[in-house]
Short mmCIF file of C-alpha atoms in Angstrom, two decimals:
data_model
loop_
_atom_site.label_atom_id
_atom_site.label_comp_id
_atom_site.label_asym_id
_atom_site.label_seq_id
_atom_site.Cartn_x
_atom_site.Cartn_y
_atom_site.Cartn_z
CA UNK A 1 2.35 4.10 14.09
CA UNK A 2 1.26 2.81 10.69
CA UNK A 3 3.16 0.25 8.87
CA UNK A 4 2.64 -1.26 5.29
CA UNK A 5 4.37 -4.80 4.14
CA UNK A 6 4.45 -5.76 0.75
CA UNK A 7 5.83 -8.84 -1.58
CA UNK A 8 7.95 -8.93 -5.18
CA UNK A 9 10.35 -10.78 -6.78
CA UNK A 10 12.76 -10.07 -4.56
CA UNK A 11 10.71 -11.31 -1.40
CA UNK A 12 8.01 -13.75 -0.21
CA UNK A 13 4.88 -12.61 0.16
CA UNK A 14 4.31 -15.57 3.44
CA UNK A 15 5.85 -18.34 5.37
CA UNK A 16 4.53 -20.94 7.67
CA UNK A 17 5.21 -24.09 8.88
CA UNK A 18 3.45 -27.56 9.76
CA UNK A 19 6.79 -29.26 11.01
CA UNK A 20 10.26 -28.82 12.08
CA UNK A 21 13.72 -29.95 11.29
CA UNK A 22 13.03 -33.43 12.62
CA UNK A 23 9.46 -34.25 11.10
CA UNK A 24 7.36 -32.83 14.26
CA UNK A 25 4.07 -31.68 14.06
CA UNK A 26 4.62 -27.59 14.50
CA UNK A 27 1.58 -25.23 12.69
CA UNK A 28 2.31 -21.60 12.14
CA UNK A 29 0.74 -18.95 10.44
CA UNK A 30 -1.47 -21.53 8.06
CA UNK A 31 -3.87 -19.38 6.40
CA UNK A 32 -1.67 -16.06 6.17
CA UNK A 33 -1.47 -16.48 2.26
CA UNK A 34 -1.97 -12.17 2.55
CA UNK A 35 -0.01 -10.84 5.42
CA UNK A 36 1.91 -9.25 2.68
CA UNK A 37 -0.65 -8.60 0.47
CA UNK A 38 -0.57 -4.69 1.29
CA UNK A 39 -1.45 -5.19 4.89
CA UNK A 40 -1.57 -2.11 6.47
CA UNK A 41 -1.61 -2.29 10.10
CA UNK A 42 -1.65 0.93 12.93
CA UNK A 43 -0.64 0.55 16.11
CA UNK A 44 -2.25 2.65 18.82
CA UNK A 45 -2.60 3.02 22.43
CA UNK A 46 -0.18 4.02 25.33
CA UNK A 47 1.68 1.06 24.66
CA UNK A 48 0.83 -0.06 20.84
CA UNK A 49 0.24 -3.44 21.26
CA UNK A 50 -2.05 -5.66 18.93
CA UNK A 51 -4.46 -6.04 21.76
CA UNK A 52 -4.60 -2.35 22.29
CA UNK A 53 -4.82 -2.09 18.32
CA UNK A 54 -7.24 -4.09 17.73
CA UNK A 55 -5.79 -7.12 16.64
CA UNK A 56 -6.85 -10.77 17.88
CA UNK A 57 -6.39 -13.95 16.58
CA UNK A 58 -9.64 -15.59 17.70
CA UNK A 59 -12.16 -15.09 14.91
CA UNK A 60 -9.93 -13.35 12.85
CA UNK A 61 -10.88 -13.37 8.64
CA UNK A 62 -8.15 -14.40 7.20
CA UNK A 63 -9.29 -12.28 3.61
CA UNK A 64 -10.31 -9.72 5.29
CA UNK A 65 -6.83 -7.62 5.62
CA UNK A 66 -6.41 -4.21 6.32
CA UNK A 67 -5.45 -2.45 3.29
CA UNK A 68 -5.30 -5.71 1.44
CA UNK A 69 -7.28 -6.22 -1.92
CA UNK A 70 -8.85 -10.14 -2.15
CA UNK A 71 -11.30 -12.82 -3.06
CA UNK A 72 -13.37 -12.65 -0.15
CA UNK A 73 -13.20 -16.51 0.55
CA UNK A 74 -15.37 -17.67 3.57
CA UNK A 75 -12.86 -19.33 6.10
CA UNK A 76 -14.43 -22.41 5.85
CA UNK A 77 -13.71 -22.94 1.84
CA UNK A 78 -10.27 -21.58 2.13
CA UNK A 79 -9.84 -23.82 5.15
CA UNK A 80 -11.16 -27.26 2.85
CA UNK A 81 -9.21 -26.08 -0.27
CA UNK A 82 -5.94 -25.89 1.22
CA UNK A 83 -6.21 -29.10 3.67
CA UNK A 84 -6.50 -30.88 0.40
CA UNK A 85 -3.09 -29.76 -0.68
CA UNK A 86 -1.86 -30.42 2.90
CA UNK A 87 -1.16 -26.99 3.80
CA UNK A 88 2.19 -27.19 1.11
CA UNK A 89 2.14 -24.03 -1.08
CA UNK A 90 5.59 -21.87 1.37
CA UNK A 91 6.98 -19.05 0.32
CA UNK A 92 5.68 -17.83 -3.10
CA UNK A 93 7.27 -14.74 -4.39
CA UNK A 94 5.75 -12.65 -6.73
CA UNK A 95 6.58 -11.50 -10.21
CA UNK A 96 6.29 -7.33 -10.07
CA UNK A 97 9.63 -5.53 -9.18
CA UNK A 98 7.80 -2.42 -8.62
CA UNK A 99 6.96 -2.45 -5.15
CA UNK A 100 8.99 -0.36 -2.66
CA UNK A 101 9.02 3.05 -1.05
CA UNK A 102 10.67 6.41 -0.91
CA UNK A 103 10.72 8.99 2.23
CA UNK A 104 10.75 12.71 2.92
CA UNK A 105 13.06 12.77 5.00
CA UNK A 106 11.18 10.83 7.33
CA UNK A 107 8.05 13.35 7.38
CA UNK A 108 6.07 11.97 4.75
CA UNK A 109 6.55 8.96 2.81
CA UNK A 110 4.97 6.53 -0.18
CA UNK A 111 4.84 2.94 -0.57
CA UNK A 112 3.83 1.40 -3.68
CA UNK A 113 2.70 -2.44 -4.36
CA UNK A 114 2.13 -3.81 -8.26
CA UNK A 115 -0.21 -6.49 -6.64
CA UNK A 116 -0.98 -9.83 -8.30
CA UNK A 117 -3.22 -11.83 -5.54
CA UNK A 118 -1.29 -15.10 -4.25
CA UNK A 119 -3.81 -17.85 -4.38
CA UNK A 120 -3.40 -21.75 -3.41
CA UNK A 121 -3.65 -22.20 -7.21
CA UNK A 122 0.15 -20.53 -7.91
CA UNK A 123 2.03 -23.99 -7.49
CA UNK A 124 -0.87 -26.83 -7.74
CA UNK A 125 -3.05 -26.30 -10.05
CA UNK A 126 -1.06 -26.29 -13.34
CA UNK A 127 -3.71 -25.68 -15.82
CA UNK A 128 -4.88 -22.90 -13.73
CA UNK A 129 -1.47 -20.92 -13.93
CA UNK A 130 -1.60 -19.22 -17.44
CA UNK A 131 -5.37 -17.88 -16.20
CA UNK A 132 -5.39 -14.08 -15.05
CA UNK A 133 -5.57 -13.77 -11.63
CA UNK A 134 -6.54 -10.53 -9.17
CA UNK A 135 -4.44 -7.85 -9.97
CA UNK A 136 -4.26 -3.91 -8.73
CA UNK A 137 -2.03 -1.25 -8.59
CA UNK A 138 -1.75 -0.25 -5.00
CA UNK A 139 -0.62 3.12 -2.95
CA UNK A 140 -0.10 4.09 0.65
CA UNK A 141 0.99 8.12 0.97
CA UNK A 142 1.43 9.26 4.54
CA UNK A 143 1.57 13.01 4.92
CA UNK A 144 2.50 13.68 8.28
CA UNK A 145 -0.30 12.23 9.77
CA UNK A 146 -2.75 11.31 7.43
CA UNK A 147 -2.57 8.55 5.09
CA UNK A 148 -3.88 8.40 1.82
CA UNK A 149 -4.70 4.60 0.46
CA UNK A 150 -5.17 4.18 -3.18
CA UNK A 151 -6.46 1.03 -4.80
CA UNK A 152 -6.15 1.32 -8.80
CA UNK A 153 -6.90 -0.32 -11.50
CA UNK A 154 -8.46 -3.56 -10.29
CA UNK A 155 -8.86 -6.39 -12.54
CA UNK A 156 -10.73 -9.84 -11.20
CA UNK A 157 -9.03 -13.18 -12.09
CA UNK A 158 -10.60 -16.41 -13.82
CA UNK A 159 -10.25 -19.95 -12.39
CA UNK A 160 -11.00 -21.40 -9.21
CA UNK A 161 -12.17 -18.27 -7.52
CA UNK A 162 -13.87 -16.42 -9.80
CA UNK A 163 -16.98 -17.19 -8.08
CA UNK A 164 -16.01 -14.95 -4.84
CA UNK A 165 -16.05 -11.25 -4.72
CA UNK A 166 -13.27 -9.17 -4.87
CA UNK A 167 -13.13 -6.42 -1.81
CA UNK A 168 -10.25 -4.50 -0.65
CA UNK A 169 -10.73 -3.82 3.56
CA UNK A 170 -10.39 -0.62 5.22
CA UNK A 171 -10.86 -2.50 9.28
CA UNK A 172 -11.05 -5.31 11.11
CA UNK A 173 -11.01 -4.58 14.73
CA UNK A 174 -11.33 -6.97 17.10
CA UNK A 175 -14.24 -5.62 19.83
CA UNK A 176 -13.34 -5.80 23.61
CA UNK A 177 -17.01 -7.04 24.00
CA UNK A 178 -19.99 -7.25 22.08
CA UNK A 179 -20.86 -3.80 22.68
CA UNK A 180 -17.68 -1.96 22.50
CA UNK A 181 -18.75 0.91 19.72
CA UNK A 182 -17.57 1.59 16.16
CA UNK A 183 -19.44 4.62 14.16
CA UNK A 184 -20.74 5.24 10.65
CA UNK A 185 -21.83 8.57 8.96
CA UNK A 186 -21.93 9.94 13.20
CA UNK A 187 -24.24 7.36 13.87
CA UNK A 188 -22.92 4.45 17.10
CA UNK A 189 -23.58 1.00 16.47
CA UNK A 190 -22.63 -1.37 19.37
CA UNK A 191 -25.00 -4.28 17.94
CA UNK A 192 -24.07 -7.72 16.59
CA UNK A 193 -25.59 -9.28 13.29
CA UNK A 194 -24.22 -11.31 10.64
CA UNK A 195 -25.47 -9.21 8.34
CA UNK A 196 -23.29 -6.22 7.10
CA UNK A 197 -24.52 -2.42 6.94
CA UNK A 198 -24.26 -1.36 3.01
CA UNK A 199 -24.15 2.87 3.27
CA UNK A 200 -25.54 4.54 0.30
CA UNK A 201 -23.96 7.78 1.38
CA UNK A 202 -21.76 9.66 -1.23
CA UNK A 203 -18.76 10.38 1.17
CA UNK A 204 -18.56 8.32 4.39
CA UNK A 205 -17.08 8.79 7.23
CA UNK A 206 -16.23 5.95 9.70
CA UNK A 207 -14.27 5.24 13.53
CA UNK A 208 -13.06 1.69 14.19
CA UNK A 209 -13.30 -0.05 17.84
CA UNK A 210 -10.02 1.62 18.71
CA UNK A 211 -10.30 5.17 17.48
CA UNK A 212 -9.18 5.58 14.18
CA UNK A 213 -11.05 7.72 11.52
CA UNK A 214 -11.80 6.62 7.79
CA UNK A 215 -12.89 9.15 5.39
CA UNK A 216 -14.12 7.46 1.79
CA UNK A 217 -15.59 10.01 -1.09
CA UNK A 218 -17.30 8.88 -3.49
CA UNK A 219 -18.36 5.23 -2.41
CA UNK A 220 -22.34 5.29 -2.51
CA UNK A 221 -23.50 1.83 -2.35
CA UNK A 222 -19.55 0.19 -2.16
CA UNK A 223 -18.95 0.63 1.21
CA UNK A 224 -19.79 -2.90 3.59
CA UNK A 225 -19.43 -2.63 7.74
CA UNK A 226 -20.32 -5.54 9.76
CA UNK A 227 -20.08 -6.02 13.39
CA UNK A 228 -20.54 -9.53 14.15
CA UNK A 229 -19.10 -12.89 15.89
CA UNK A 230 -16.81 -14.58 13.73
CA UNK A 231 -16.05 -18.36 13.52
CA UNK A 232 -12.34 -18.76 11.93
CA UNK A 233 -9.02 -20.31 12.80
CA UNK A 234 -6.30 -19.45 14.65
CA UNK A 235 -2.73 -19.31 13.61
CA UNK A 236 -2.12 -23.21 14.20
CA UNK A 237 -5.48 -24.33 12.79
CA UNK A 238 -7.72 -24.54 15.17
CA UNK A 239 -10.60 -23.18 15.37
CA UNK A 240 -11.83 -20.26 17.13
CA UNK A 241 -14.30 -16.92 17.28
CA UNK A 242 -14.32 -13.94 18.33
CA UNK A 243 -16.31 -10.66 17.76
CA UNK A 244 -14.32 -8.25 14.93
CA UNK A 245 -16.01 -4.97 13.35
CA UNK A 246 -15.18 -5.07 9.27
CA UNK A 247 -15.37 -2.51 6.85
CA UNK A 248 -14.34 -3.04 3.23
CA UNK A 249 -14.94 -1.57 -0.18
CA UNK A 250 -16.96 -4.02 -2.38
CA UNK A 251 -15.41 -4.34 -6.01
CA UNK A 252 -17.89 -6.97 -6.96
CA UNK A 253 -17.32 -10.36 -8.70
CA UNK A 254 -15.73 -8.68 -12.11
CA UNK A 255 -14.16 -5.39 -11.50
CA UNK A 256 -12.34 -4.11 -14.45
CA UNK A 257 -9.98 -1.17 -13.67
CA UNK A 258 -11.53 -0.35 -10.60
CA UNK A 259 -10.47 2.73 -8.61
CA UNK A 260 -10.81 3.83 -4.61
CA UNK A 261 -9.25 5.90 -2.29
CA UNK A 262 -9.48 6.33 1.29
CA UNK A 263 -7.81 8.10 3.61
CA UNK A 264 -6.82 7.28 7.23
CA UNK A 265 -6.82 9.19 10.52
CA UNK A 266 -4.73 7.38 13.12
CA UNK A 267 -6.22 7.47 16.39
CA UNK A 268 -8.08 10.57 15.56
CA UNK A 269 -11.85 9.76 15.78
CA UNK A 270 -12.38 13.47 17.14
CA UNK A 271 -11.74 14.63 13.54
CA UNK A 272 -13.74 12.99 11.35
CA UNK A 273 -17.11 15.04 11.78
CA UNK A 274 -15.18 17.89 11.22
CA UNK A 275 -12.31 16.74 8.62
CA UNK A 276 -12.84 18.53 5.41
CA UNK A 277 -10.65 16.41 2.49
CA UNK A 278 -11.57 18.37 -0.36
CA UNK A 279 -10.06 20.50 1.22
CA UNK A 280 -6.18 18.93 1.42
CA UNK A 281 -5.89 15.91 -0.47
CA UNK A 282 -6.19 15.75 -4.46
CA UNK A 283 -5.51 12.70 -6.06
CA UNK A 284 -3.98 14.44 -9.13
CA UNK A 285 -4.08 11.77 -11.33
CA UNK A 286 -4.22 7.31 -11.82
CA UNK A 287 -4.31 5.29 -14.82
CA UNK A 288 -2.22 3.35 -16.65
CA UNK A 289 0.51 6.46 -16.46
CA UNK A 290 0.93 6.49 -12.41
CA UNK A 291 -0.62 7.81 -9.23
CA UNK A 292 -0.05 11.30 -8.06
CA UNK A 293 -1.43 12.63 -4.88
CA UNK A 294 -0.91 15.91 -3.58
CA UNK A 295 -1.40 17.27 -0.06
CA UNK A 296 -2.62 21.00 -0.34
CA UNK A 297 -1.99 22.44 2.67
CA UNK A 298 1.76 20.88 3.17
CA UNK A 299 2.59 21.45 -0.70
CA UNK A 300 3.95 17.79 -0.68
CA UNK A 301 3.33 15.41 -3.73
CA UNK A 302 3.90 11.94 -4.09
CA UNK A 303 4.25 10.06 -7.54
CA UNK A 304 4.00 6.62 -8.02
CA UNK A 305 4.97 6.02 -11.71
CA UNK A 306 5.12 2.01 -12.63
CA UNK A 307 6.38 3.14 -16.85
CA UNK A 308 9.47 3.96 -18.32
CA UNK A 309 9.85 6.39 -20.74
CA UNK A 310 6.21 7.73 -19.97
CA UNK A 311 5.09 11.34 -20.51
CA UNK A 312 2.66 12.42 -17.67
CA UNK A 313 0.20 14.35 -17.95
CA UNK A 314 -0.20 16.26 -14.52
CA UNK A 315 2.58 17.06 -12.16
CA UNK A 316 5.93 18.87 -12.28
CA UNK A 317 7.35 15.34 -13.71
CA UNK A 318 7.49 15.73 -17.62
CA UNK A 319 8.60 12.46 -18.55
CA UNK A 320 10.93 9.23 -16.14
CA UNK A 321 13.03 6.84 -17.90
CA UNK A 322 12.34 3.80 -15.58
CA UNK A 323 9.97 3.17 -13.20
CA UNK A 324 9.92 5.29 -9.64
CA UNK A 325 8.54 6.84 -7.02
CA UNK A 326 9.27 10.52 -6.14
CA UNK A 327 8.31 12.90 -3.49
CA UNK A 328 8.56 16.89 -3.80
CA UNK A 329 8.22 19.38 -1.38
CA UNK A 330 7.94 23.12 -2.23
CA UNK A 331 8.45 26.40 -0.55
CA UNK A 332 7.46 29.12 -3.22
CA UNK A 333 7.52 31.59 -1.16
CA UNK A 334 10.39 33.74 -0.98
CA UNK A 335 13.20 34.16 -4.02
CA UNK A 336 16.31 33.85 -1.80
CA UNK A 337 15.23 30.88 0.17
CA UNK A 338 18.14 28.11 0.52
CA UNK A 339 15.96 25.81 -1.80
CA UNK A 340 12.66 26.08 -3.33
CA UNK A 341 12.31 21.75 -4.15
CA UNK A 342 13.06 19.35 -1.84
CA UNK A 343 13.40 15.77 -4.00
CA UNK A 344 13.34 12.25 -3.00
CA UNK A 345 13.74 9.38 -5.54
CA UNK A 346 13.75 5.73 -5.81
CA UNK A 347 14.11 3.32 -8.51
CA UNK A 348 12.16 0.30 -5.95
CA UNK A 349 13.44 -2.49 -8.65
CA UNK A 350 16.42 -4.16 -6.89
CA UNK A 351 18.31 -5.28 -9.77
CA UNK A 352 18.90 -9.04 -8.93
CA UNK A 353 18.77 -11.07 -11.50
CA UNK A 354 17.20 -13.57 -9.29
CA UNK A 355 15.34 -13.76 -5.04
CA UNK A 356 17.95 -13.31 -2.79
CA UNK A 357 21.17 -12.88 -5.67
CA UNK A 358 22.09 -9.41 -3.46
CA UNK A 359 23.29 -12.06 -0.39
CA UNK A 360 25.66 -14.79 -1.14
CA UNK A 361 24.81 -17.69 1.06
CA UNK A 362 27.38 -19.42 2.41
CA UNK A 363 28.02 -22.16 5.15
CA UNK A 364 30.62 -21.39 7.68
CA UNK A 365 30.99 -23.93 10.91
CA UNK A 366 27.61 -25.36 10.98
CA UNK A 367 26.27 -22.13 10.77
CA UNK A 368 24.78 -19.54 7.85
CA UNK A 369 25.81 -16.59 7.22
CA UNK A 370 24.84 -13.72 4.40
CA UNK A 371 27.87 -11.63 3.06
CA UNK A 372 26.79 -8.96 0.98
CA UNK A 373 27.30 -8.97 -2.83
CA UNK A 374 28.35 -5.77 -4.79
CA UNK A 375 25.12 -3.49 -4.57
CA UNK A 376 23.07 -3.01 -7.87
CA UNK A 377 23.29 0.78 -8.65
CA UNK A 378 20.60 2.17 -11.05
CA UNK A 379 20.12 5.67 -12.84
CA UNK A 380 16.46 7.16 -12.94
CA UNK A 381 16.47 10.09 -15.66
CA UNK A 382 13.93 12.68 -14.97
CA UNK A 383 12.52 15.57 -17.10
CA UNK A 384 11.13 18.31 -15.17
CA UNK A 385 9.16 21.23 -15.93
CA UNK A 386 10.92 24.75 -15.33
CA UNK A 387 14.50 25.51 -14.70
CA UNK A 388 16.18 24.35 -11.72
CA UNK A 389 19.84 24.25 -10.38
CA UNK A 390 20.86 22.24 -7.04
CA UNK A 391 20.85 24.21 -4.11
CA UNK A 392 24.38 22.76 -2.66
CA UNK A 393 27.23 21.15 -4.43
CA UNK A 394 26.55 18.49 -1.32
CA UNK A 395 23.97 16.85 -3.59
CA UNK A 396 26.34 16.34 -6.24
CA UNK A 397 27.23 12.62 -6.06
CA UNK A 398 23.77 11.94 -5.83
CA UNK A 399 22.13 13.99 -8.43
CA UNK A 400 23.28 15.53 -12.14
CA UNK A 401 21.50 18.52 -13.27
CA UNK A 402 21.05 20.20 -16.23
CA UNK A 403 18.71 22.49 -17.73
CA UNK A 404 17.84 23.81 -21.23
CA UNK A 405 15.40 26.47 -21.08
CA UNK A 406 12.26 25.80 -18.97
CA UNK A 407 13.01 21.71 -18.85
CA UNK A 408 15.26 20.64 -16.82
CA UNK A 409 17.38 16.94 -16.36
CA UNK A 410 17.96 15.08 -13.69
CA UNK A 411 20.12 12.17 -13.30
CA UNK A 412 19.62 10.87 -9.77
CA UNK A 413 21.98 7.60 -8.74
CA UNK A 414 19.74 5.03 -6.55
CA UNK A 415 20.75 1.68 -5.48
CA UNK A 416 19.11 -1.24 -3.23
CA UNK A 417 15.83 0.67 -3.18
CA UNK A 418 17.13 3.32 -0.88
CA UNK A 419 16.08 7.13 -1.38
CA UNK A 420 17.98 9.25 -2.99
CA UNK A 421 17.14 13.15 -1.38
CA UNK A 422 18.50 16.42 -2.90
CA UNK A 423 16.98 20.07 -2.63
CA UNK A 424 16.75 22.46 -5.79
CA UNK A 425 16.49 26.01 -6.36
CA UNK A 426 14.17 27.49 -9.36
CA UNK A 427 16.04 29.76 -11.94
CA UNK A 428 13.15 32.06 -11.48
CA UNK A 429 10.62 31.72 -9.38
CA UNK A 430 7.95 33.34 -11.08
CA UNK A 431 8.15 30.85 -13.82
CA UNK A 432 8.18 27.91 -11.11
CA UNK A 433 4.97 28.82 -9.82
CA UNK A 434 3.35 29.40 -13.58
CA UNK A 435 5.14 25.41 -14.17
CA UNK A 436 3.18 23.91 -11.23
CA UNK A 437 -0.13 25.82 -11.54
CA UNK A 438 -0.15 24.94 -15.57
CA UNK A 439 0.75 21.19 -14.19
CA UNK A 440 -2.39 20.68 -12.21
CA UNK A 441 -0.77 20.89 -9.39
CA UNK A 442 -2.81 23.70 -6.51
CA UNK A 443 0.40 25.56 -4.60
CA UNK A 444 -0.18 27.21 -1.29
CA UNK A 445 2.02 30.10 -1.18
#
């Protein structure tokens, strides 16, 4: 299982504590300013627990968080810098609204993240807040099961930690013992140094302590793994260490639009020395315009498209009228098949004026309780190109169509950040397979 958790607006990115109700001493979760900072975690084993995933507490790197892009801060500094502002900064939201997801009918799926870093600077340090901080556009697509990561577009802060590097991790795995294995290019490494391995390889191919494959092209001289015994804190504070294998992707001190991809094999190991990418996965396009990622062999595409009114320049999608995130799935293959597009869609902005406005709050015997306000419906107007019709009147309420020689509308109803899924049948089908090929888009018929 692979999970990815996120912050907006809408929700806090972390929460701890360092007392309770009555003015106790209680410390929880004090340095997890990034558990929502794009963390993606998998969960493996017979009975997918952290222990059996890899995950321990003891000597754990607090910036070093799968999938997460940060100032790599040595524990010790982070430690000192927030002790002098007494552990205080709780719940910070952030200020993107495009972060969400949107599911294939719960095959294949994409999560999106407009990331701004959280740093102990956001309430404290006034004359620090107008600075740019870390920012990146960020991308999980899971096609069946392989998952593409895609980090765009990174852009290094000023202030307090500008002095730090900026890396985005692809493992930490906590190691059974000092020897348990992790591999690199094919080659086993079951040694211990503080030092980190730096592989000059053009595509490299790595296995984590607990089995699952990484595959990163293109990432001579970026790529960092280190296998030692780290000294950190625990959740309450205190200290602790523990031996953890790291990989990350090193973005350097000023990074200025950076752009990475990397895709992950749960529990697969046995497939990365034969895994051919090239083969399946095409990142189609990222910019300033959107992501677009397309799986070759399971002719399913995922768009992640932060601009309104935006013509794109790859991709069935001529031009979206708000942000969104769409998956298609196509099946070319026969003229008189009961649809030729499957279609989910997702406006991932909530629509609350303010954190939390969906819930009214109220206090009932003592006790709180959440009733649901009216939900927040939005429209998400999409041009495509070619001519399409829905395949069943059953998508109706959810989707208008209309078409005007080889463009067609679509006006698809979303609301609370839920998908919206329809299926769609090509006019002619010759002239749907011309649309994608001229669209950069590789079809396997």
């Amino acid at each position: 299982m692979v999970s990815v958790k996120g912050f907006s607006k809408y929700f806090w990115a972390f929460e701890r504590k360092t007392s309770d109700s009555v003015g106790n001493s209680v410390k929880q979760n004090l340095l997890g300013f990034h558990d929502s900072s794009f963390y993606v975690r998998i969960q493996v084993g017979d009975d997918a627990t952290a222990s059996s995933s890899g995950y321990d507490s003891d000597g754990w790197d607090w910036c070093h968080i799968p999938g997460a892009t940060t100032h790599l801060i040595p524990i010790k500094k982070l430690w000192a810098m927030d002790s002098q502002l007494y552990h205080s900064m709780q719940r910070p939201y952030g200020s993107s609204t495009f972060v969400g997801g949107v599911n294939m009918q719960g095959q294949h799926g994409l999560f999106v993240m407009d990331y701004t870093e959280i740093t102990l600077s956001d309430d404290f340090y006034w004359e620090e807040k107008e600075q740019p901080k870390l920012t990146a556009m960020k991308a999980l697509f899971a096609f069946d099961e392989e998952i593409v990561v895609v980090t765009d577009k990174v852009n290094a802060g000023r202030g307090k930690y500008k002095k730090y590097k900026v890396g985005t991790t692809i493992f930490q795995t906590a190691l059974k013992t000092k020897k348990t294995p992790t591999w690199a290019q094919n080659t086993k490494y079951d040694n211990i140094s503080k030092r980190s391995v730096v592989i000059q390889d053009k595509n490299i191919a790595l296995v984590d302590a607990v089995g699952n494959a990484y595959y990163v092209p293109d990432a001579a001289g970026k790529v960092h793994v280190r296998r030692s015994r780290q000294k950190s804190r625990d959740y309450t504070g205190k200290s602790s260490r523990g031996y953890h294998a790291t990989a990350w992707f090193d973005h350097g001190k000023k990074p200025n639009d950076d752009f990475f991809y990397y895709i992950i094999l749960p529990a697969q190991a046995q497939r990365v020395t034969t895994y051919e990418p090239e083969k399946r996965i095409d990142v189609v396009q990222h910019g300033d315009d959107g992501i677009i990622v397309h799986h070759k062999l399971l002719n399913v595409t995922g768009y992640a498209l932060p601009k309104s009114n935006t013509e794109l320049r790859k991709g069935i999608i001529k031009e979206v009228s708000v942000p969104c995130l769409v998956m298609t799935e196509t099946n070319f293959k026969m003229e008189d098949a009961t649809s030729h597009i499957k279609m989910s869609v997702v406006n991932p902005d909530l629509g609350w004026g303010e954190p939390g406005m969906r819930y009214e709050i109220l206090k009932a015997d003592e006790k709180y309780e959440t009733v649901p306000t009216d939900p927040v419906i939005t429209h998400v107007i999409l041009l495509l190109h070619g001519s399409y019709s829905l395949s069943s009147e059953t998508y109706a309420s959810v989707v208008d169509v209309t078409y005007v020689g080889e463009v067609t509308e679509l006006n698809v109803t979303t609301v609370d950040g839920l998908t919206s899924y329809f299926e769609l049948k090509c006019v002619s089908l010759e002239v749907c397979k011309r649309v994608y090929t001229n669209q950069g888009i590789a079809l396997k018929y």
